[in-house]
Tab-separated table of C-alpha atoms in Angstrom:
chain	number	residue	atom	x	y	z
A	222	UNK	CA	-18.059	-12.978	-10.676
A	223	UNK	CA	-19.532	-14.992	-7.505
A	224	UNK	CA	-17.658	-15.377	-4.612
A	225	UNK	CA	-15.890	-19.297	-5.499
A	226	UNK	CA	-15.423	-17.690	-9.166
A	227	UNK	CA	-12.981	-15.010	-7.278
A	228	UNK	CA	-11.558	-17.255	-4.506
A	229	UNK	CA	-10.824	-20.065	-7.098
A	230	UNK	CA	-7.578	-18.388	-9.335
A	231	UNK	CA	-6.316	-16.564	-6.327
A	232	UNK	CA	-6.376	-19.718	-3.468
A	233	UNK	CA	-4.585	-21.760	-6.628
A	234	UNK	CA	-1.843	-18.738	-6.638
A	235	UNK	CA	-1.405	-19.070	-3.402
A	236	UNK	CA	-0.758	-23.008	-3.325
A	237	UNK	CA	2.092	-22.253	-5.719
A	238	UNK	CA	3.843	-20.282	-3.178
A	239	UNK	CA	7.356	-21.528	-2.083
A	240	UNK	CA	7.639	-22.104	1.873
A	241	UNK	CA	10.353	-19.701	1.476
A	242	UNK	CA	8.380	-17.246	-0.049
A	243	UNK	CA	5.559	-17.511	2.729
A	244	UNK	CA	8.138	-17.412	5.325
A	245	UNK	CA	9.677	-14.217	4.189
A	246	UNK	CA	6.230	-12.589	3.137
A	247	UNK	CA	4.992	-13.446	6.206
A	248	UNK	CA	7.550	-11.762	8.586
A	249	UNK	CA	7.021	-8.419	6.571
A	250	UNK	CA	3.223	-8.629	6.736
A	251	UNK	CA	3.507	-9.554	10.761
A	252	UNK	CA	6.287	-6.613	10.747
A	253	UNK	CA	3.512	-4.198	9.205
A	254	UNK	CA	0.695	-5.585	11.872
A	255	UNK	CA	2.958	-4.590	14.713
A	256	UNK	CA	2.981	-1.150	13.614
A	257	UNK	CA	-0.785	-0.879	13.329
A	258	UNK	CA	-3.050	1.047	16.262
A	259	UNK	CA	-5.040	-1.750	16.885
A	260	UNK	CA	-1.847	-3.996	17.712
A	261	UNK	CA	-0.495	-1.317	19.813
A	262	UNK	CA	-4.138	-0.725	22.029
A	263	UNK	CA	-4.712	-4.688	22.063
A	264	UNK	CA	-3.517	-6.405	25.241
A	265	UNK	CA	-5.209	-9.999	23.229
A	266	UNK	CA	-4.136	-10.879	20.178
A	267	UNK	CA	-6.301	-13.751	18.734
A	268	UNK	CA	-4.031	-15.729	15.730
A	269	UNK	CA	-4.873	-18.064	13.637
A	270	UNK	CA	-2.883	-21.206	12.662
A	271	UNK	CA	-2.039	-21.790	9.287
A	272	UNK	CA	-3.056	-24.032	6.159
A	273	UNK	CA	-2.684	-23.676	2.761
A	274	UNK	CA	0.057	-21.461	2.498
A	275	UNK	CA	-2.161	-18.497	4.259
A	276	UNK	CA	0.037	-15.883	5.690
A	277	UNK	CA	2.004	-17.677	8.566
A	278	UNK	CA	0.875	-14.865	11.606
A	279	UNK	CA	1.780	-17.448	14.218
A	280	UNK	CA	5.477	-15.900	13.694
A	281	UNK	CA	4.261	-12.945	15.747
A	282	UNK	CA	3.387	-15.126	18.770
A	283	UNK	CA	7.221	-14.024	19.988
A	284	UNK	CA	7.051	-10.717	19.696
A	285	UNK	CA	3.457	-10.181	20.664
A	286	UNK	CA	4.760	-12.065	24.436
A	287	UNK	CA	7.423	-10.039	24.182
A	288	UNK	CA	5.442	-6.757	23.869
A	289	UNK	CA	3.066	-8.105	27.011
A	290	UNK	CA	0.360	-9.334	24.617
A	291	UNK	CA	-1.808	-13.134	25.325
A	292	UNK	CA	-2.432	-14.970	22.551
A	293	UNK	CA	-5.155	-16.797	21.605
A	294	UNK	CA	-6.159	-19.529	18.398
A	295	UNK	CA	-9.152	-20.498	17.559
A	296	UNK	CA	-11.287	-23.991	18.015
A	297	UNK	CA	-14.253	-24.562	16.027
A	298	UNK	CA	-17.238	-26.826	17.467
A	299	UNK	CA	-19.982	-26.969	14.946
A	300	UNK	CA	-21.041	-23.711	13.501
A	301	UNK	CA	-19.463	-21.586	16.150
A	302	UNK	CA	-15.864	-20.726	16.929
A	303	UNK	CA	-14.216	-19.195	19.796
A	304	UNK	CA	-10.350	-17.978	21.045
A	305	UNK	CA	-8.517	-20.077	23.398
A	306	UNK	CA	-5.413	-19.493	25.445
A	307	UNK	CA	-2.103	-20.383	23.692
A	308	UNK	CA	1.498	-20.119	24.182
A	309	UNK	CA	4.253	-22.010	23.529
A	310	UNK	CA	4.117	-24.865	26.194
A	311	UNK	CA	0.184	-25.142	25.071
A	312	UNK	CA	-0.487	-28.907	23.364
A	313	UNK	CA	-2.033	-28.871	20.373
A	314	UNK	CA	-4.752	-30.989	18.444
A	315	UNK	CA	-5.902	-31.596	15.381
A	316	UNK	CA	-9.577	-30.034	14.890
A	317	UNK	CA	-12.484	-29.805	12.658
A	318	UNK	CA	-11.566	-29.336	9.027
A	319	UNK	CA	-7.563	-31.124	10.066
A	320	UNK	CA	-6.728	-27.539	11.979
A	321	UNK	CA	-4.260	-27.497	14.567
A	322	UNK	CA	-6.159	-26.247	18.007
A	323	UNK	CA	-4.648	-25.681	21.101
A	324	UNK	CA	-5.698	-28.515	23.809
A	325	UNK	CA	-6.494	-25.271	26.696
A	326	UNK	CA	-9.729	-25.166	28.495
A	327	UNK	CA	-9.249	-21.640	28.988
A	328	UNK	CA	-11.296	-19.785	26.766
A	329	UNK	CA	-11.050	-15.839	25.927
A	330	UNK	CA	-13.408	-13.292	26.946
A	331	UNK	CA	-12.971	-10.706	24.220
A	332	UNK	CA	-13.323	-6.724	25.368
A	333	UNK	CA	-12.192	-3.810	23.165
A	334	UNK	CA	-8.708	-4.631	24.095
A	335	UNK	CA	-8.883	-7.508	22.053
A	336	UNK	CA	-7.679	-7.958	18.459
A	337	UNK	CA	-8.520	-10.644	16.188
A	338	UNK	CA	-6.130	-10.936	13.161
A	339	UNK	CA	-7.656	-12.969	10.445
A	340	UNK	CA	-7.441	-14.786	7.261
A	341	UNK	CA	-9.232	-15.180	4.079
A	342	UNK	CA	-9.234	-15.939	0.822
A	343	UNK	CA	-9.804	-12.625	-1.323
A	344	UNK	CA	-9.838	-9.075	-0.410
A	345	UNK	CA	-10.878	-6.132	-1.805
A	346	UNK	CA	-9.198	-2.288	-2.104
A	347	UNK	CA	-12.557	-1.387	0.532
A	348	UNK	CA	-11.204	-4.034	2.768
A	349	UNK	CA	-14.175	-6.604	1.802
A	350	UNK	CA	-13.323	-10.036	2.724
A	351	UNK	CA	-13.943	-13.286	1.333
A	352	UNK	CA	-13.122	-15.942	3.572
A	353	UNK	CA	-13.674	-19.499	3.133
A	354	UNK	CA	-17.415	-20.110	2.883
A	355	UNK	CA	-17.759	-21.166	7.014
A	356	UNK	CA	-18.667	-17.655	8.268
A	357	UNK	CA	-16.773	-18.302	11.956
A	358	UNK	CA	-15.032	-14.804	11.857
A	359	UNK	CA	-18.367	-12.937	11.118
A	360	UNK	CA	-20.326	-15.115	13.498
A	361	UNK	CA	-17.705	-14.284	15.854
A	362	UNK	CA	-17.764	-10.382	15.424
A	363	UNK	CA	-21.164	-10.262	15.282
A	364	UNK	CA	-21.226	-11.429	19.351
A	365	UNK	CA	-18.427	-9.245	19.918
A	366	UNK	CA	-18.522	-5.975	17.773
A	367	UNK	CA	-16.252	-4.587	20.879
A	368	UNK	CA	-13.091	-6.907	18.869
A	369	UNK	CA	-10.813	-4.940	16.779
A	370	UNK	CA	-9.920	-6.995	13.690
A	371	UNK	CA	-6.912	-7.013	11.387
A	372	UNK	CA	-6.729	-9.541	7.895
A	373	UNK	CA	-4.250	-10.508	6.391
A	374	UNK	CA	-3.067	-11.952	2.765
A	375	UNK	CA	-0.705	-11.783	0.568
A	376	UNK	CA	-0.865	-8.824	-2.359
A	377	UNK	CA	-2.049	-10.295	-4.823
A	378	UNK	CA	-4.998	-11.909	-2.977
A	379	UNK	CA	-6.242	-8.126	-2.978
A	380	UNK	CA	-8.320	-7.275	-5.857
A	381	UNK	CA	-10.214	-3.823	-6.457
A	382	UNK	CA	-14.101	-5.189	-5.713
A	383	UNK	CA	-15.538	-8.685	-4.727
A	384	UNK	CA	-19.198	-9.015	-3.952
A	385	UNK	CA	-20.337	-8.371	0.003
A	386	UNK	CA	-23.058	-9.696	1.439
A	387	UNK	CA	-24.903	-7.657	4.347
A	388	UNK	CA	-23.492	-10.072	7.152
A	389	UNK	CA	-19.844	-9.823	5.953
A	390	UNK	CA	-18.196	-7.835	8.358
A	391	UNK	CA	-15.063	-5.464	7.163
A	392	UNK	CA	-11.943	-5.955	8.808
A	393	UNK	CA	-10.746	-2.322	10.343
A	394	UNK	CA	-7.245	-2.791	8.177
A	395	UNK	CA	-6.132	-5.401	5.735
A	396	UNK	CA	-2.321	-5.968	5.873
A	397	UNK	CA	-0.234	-7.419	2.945
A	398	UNK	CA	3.578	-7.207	2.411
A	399	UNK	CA	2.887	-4.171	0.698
A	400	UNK	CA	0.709	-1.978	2.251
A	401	UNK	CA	-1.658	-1.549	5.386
A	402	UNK	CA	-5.978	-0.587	4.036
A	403	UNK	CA	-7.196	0.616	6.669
A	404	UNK	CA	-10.672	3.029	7.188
């Protein structure tokens, strides 16, 4: 199976998910980040904002302030994407592709105290990823190998092998409401 043949079934499960169901999937998967090593070491946590009924991580932003972490979401200009400075009292816009983006000018210089927690569409039991055909998170990593990474999905999004491709880059973990992969 190719890569749209795998993401197709499984993004279509997904979109059936209650909100309900999200919500309370959600707060175990963000539960099971916070007890990861990368969470712990990061003082940046770069989130994502939600569409589609992907795992809703932005319900960590709390406790991630709480635990004296700065969070950061993503804006996309073109091919590229970078982390920008978000918190509560941050605006927000709508950007490419109808994602909400946080109106900040103040843009995040990643070191290896940074953690980027991702999303995608299909995972595999080696932590393979399949996102959603844009390449931003591997673009990303590939400037800054230094980030720690984290994915998340829900279980059944994770399936024993998907096809990789030599620029894919593995997440360290991937988290479900299950279970934690990690290396």
């Amino acid at each position: 199976m190719d890569k749209r043949e795998l993401r197709k079934p499984i993004l279509a499960k997904r979109r059936q998910l209650s909100d309900t169901d999200v919500h309370m999937l959600s707060l175990v998967i963000c539960e099971n980040i916070r007890k990861t090593a990368a969470y712990e070491a990061a003082d940046n946590i770069c989130l994502y904002m939600p569409i589609n009924n992907e795992v809703d991580v932005v319900l960590l932003m709390d406790a991630a302030e709480a635990d004296g972490k700065t969070t950061w979401l993503p804006k996309v200009k073109g091919s590229e994407m970078d982390f920008y400075y978000y918190d509560r009292e941050t605006p927000v816009v709508l950007g490419e592709y109808g994602i909400t983006e946080p109106d900040s000018q103040i843009v995040l210089e990643p070191n290896e105290k940074t953690l980027a927690v991702m999303p995608g569409a299909v995972f595999s039991v080696d932590r393979d990823r399949i996102g959603y055909g844009g390449g931003y998170y591997d673009k990303y990593l590939e400037k800054h190998p230094q980030v720690m990474t984290l994915a998340t999905c829900f279980d059944f999004q994770i399936v024993e092998h998907i096809p990789a491709e030599e620029h894919d880059i593995r997440p360290m973990a991937v988290i479900s409401e299950k279970r934690i992969i990690e290396e």
